[in-house]
CSV table of C-alpha atoms and ligand atoms in Angstrom, one decimal:
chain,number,residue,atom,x,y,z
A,1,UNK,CA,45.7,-61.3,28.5
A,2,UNK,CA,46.0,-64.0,26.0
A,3,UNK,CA,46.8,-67.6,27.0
A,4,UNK,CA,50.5,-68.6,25.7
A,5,UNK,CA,49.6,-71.2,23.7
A,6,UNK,CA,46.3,-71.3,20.9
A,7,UNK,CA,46.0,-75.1,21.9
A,8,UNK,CA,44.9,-76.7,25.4
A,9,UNK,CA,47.4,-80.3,24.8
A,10,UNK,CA,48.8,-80.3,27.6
A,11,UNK,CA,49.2,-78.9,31.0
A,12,UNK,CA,53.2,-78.8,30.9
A,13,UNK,CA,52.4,-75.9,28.2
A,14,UNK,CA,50.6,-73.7,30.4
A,15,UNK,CA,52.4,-71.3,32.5
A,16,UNK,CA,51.7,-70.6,36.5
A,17,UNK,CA,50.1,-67.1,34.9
A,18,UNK,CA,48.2,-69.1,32.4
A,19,UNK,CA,46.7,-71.3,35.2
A,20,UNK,CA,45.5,-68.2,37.3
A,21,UNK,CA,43.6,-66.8,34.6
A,22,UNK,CA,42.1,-69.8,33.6
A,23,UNK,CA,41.0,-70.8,37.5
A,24,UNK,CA,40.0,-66.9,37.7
A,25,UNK,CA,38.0,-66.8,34.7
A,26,UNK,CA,36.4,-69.8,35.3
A,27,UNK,CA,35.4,-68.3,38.6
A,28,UNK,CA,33.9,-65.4,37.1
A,29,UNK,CA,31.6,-68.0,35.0
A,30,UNK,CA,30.6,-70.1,38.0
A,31,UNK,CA,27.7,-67.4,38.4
A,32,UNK,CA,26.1,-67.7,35.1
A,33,UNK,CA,25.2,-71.9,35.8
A,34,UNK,CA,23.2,-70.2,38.5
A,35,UNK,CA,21.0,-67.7,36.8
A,36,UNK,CA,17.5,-68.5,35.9
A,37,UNK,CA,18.2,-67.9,32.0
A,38,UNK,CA,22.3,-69.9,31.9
A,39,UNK,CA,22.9,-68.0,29.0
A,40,UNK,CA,25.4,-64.9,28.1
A,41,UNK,CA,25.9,-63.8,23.9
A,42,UNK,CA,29.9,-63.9,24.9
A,43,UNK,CA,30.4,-66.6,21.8
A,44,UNK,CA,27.6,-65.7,19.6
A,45,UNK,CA,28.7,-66.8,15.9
A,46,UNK,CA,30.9,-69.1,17.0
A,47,UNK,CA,30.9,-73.0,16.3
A,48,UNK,CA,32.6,-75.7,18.4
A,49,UNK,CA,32.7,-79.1,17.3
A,50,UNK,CA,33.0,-81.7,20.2
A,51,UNK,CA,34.9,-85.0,18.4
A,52,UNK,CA,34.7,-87.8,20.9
A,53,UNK,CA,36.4,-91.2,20.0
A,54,UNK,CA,35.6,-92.4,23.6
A,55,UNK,CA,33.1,-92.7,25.7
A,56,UNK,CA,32.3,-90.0,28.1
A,57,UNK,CA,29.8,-88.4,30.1
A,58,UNK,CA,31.4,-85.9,32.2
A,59,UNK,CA,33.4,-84.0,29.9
A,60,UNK,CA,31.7,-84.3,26.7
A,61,UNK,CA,28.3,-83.0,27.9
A,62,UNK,CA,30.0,-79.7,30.5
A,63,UNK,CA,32.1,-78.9,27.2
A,64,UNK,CA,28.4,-79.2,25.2
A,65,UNK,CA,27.2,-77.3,28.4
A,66,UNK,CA,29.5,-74.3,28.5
A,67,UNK,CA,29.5,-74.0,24.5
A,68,UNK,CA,25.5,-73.3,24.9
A,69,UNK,CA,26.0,-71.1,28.0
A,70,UNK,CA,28.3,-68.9,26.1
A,71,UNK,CA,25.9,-69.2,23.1
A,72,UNK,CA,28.2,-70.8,20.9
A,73,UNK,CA,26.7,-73.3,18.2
A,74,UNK,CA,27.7,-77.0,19.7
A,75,UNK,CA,27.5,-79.8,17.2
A,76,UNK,CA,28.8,-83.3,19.3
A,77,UNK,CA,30.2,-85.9,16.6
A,78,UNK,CA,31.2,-89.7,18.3
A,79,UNK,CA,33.4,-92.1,17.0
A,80,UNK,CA,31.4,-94.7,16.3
A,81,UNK,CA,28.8,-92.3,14.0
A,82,UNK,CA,31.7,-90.4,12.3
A,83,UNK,CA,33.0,-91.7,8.8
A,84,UNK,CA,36.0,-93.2,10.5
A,85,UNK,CA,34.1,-96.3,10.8
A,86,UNK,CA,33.7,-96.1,6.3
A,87,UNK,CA,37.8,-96.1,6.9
A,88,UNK,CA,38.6,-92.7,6.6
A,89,UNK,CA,41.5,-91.2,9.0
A,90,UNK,CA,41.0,-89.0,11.7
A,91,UNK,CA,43.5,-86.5,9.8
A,92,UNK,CA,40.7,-86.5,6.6
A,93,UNK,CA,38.1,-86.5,9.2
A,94,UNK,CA,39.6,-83.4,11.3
A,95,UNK,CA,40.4,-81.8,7.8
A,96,UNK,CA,36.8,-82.1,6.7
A,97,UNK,CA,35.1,-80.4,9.9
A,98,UNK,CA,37.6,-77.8,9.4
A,99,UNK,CA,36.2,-77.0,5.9
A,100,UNK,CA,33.0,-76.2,7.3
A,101,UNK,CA,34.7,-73.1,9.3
A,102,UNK,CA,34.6,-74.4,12.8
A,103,UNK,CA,36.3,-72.1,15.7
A,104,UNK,CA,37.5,-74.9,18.0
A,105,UNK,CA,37.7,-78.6,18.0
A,106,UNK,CA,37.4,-80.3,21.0
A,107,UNK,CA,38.8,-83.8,20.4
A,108,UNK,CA,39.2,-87.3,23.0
A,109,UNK,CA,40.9,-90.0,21.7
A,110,UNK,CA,42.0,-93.5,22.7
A,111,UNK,CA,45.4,-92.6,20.9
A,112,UNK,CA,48.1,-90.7,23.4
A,113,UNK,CA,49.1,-88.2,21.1
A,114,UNK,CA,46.0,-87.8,18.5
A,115,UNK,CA,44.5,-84.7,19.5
A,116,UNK,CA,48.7,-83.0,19.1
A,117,UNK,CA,48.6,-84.5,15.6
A,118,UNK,CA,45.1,-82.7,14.5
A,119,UNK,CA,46.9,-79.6,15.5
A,120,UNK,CA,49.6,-79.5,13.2
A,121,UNK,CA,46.7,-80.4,10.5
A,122,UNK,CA,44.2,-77.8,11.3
A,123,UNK,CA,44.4,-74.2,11.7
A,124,UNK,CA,41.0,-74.4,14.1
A,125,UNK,CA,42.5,-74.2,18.3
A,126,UNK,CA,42.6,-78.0,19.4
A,127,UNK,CA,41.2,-79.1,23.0
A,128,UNK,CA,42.6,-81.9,24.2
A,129,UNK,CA,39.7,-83.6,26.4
A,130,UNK,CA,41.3,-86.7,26.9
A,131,UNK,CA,44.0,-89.0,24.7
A,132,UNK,CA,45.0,-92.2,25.8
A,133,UNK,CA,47.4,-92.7,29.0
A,134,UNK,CA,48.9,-89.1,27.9
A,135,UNK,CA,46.6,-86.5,29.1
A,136,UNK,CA,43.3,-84.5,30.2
A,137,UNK,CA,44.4,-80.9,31.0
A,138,UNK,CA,40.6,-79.8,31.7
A,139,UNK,CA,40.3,-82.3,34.0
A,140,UNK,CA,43.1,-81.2,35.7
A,141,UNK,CA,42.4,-77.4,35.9
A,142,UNK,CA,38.5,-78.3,37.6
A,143,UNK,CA,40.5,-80.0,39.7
A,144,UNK,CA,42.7,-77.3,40.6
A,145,UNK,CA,39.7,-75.0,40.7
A,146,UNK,CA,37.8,-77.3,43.4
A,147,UNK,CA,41.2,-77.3,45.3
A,148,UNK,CA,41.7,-73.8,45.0
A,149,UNK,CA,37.8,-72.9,46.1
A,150,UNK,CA,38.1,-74.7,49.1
A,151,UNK,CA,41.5,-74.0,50.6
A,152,UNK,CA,41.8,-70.3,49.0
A,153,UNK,CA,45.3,-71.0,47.9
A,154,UNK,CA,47.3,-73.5,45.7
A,155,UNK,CA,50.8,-73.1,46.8
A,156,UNK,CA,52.0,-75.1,49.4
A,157,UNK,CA,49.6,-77.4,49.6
A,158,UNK,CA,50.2,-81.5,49.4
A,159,UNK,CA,48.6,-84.0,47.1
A,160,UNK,CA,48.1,-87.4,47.0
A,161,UNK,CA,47.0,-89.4,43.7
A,162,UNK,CA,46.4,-92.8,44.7
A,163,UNK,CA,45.7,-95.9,42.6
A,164,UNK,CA,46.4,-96.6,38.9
A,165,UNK,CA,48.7,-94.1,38.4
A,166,UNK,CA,50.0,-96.0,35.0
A,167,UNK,CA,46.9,-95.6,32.7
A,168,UNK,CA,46.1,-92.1,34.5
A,169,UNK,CA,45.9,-89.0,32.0
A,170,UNK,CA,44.5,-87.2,34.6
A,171,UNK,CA,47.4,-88.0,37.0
A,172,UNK,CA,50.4,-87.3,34.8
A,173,UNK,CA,48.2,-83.5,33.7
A,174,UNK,CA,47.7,-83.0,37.2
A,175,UNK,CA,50.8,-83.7,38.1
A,176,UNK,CA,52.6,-80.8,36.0
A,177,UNK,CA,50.1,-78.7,36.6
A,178,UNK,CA,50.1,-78.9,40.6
A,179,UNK,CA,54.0,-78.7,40.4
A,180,UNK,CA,53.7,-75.1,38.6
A,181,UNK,CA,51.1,-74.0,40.6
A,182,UNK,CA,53.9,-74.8,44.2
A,183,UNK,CA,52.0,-78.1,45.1
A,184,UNK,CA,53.5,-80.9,46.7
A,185,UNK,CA,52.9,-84.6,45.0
A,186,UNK,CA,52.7,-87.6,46.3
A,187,UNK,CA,51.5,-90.9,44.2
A,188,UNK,CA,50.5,-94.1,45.8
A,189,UNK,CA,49.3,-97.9,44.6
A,190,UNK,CA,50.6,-101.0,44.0
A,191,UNK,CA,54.0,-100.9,42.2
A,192,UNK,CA,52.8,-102.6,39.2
A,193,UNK,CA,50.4,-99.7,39.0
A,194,UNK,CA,53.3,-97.0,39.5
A,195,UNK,CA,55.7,-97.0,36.4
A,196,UNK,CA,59.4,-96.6,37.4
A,197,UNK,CA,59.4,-93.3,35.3
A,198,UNK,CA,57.4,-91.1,38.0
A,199,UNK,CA,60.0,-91.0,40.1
A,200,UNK,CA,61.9,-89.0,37.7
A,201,UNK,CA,59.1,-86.5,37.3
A,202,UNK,CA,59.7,-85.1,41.2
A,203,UNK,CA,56.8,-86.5,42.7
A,204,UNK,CA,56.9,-88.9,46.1
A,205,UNK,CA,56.1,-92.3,45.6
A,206,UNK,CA,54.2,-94.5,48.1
A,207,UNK,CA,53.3,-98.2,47.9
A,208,UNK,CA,51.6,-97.4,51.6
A,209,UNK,CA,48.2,-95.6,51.4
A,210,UNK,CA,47.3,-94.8,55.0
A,211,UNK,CA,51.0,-93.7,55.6
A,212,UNK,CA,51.0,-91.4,52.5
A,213,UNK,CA,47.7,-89.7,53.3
A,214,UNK,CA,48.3,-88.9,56.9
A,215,UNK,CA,49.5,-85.2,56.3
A,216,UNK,CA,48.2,-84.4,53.3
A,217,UNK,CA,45.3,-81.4,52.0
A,218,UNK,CA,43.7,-83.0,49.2
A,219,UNK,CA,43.5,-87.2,48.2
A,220,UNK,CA,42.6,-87.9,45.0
A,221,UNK,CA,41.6,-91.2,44.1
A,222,UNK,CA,41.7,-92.5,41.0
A,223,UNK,CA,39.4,-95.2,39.0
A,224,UNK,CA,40.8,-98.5,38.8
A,225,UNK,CA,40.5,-98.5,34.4
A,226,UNK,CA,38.8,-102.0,34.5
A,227,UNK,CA,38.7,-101.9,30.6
A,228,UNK,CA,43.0,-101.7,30.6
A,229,UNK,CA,43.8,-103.9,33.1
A,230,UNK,CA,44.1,-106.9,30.7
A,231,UNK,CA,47.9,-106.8,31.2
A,232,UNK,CA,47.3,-109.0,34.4
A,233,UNK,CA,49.3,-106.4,36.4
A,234,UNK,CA,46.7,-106.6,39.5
A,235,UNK,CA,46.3,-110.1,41.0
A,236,UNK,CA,42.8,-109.6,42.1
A,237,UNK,CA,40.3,-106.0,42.6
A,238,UNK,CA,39.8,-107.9,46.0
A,239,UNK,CA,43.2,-107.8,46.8
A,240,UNK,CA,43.6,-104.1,45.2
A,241,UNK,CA,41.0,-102.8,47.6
A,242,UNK,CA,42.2,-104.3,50.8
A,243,UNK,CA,45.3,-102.3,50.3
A,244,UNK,CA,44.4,-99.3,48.6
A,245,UNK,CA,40.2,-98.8,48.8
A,246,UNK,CA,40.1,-95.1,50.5
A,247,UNK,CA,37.8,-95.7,53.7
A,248,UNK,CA,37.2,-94.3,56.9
A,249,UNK,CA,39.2,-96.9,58.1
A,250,UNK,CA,42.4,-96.1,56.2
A,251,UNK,CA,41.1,-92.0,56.8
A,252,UNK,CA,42.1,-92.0,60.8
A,253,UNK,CA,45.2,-90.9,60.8
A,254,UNK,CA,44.3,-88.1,58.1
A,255,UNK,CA,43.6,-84.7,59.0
A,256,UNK,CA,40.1,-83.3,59.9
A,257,UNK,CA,39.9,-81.3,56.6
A,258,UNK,CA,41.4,-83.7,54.2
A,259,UNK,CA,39.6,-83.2,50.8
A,260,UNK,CA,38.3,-85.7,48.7
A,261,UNK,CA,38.5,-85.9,45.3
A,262,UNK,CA,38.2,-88.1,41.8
A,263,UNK,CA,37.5,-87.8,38.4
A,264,UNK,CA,34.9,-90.1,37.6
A,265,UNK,CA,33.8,-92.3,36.9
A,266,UNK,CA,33.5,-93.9,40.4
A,267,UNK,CA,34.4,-97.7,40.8
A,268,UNK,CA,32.2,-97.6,44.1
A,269,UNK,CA,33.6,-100.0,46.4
A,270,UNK,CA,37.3,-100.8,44.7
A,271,UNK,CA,38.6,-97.3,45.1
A,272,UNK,CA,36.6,-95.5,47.3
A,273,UNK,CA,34.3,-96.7,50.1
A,274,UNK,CA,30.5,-95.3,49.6
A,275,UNK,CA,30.8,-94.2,53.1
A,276,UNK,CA,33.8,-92.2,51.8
A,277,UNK,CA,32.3,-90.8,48.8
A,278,UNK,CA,29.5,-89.1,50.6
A,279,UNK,CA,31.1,-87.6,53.3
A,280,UNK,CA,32.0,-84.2,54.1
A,281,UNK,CA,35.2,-84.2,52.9
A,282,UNK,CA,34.1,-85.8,49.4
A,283,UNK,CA,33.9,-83.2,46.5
A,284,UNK,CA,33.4,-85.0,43.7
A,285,UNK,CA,29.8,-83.6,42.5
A,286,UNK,CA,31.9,-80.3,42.9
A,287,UNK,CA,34.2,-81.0,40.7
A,288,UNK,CA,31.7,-81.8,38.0
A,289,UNK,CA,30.0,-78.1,38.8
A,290,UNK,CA,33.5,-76.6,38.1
A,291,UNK,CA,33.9,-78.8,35.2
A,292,UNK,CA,31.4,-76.2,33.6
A,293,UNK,CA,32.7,-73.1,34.5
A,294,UNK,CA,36.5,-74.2,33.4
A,295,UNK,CA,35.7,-75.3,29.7
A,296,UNK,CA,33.3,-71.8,29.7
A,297,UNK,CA,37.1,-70.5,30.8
A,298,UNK,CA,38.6,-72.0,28.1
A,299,UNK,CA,36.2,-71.1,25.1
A,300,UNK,CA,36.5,-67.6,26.3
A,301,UNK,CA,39.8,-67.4,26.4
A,302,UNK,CA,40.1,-69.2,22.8
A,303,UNK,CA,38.2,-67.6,21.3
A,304,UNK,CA,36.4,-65.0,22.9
A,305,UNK,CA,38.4,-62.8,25.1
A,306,UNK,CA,39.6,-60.2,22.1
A,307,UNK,CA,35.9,-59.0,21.4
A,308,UNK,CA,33.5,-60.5,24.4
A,309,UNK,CA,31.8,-59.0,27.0
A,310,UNK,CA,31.8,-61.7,29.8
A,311,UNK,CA,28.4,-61.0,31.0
B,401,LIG,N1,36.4,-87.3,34.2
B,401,LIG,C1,36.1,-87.7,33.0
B,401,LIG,O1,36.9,-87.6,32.0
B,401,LIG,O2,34.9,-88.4,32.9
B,401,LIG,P1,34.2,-88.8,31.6
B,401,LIG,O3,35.0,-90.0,31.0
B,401,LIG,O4,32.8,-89.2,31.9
B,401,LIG,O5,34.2,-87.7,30.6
């Protein structure tokens, strides 16, 4: 079956049926990352181009990573060694790869919103791997995948985001995405750090962290995006931490099999405790694994699913 949409923008466009194929052909892949030769011909022929305006290290190099795995051809182009910096717009720029026959474009972007404009340029399917404040849909489906491999099912489970929930493109994809998969949201930080908009979006909203994480499955705690606070809507990270830092401390009224998650990268010490972060419950490095498998998920399904053989 074929994904609804020839783009990956945005969760919101990716039905409950979407999701489960992704998460269940992601888990098919997980297998291959073990083998002693991590390579299948699935995507043989085909050519990805990975355009990354912003710095990364988690997502750029698993999309590289699953592109190779499926033996696509993987050609990584950054911002700052891309004509753009000669002054030429990212629609010429996007236009230009696309003369050279590429079968995807994977594309982050400091702009909310650039990655949706290259697709109305370009005939190529768009991956959005990150755009501003707006959204990170990949992110979000690892993260539903790490849920989902733990506790078996999605539905009915109860999630709380917690810290800057404002600048969070990985909140607001999860978000939407947890909702059509029957999860229950809850976001919690400061309100500065809470926009009055998310209440509208049927989510809970806490400004009390150990209250809002006593009955929950999963916490997800989010980096404190040092580089966009210059708005001065935090009065100190010292302050910020006190309240909102996940530690054990702030962990004793949770259950015994809370799970632990975040995005990356890790603040240590602001958001999280270290103690925290290597624990048990923690499954960040997990989420990284998955992070693999899910953008192998995606290629296929893109691009390879009419006329691939999986193994
Ligand atoms: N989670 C995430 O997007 O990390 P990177 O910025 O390292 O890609």
């Amino acid at each position: 079956m074929l994904l609804s949409n020839q783009n990956i923008l945005s969760t919101k466009e990716l039905t409950k049926q979407d999701i489960e194929q992704i998460l269940d052909t992601a888990d098919s892949f997980k297998e291959i990352s073990t083998r002693v030769i991590k390579k299948v011909p699935t995507l043989r022929g085909k050519t990805i181009i990975n355009l990354f305006f912003e710095p990364s290290t988690r997502t750029r190099t698993s999309f590289e990573i699953a592109g190779k795995r499926l033996s696509a051809d993987v050609i990584n182009i950054s911002g700052s060694s891309s004509s753009t910096t000669k002054g030429e717009s990212l629609i010429d720029t996007a236009r230009n790869l696309e003369a050279m026959n590429p079968d995807i474009l994977v594309v982050r972007h400091k702009y909310s919103g650039a990655p949706a404009l290259l697709s109305k340029f370009v005939d190529s399917p768009i991956i959005n791997a990150g755009d501003g404040s707006h959204e990170h849909p990949s992110q979000a489906l690892l993260d539903l995948l790490t849920i989902r491999s733990q506790k078996g099912e999605l539905e009915g489970l109860k999630v709380a985001i917690v810290g800057d929930i404002r600048h969070s493109r990985v909140a607001r994809s999860n978000i939407q995405a947890m909702q059509t998969m029957g999860i229950k949201v809850c976001v919690v930080g400061p309100p500065p750090l809470i926009p009055v908009e998310f209440k509208y979006l049927g989510v809970e909203v806490s400004h009390n962290l150990r209250e809002a994480i006593k009955d929950v499955d999963v916490v997800m705690v989010l980096r404190i995006q040092l580089e966009r606070q210059k708005q001065g809507l935090l009065s100190s990270l010292r302050e910020y931490s006190n309240y909102f830092c996940l530690t054990q401390e702030s962990l004793d009224k949770a259950r015994n099999d809370i799970l632990i998650i975040h995005p990356g990268p890790v603040n240590r010490g602001i958001e999280i405790s270290l103690d925290v972060m290597e624990s048990k419950h923690s499954l960040i490095l997990n989420q990284v694994t998955n992070g693999v498998a899910i953008r192998m998920a995606l290629f296929y399904l893109l691009l390879g699913e009419k006329n691939a053989n999986p193994n």
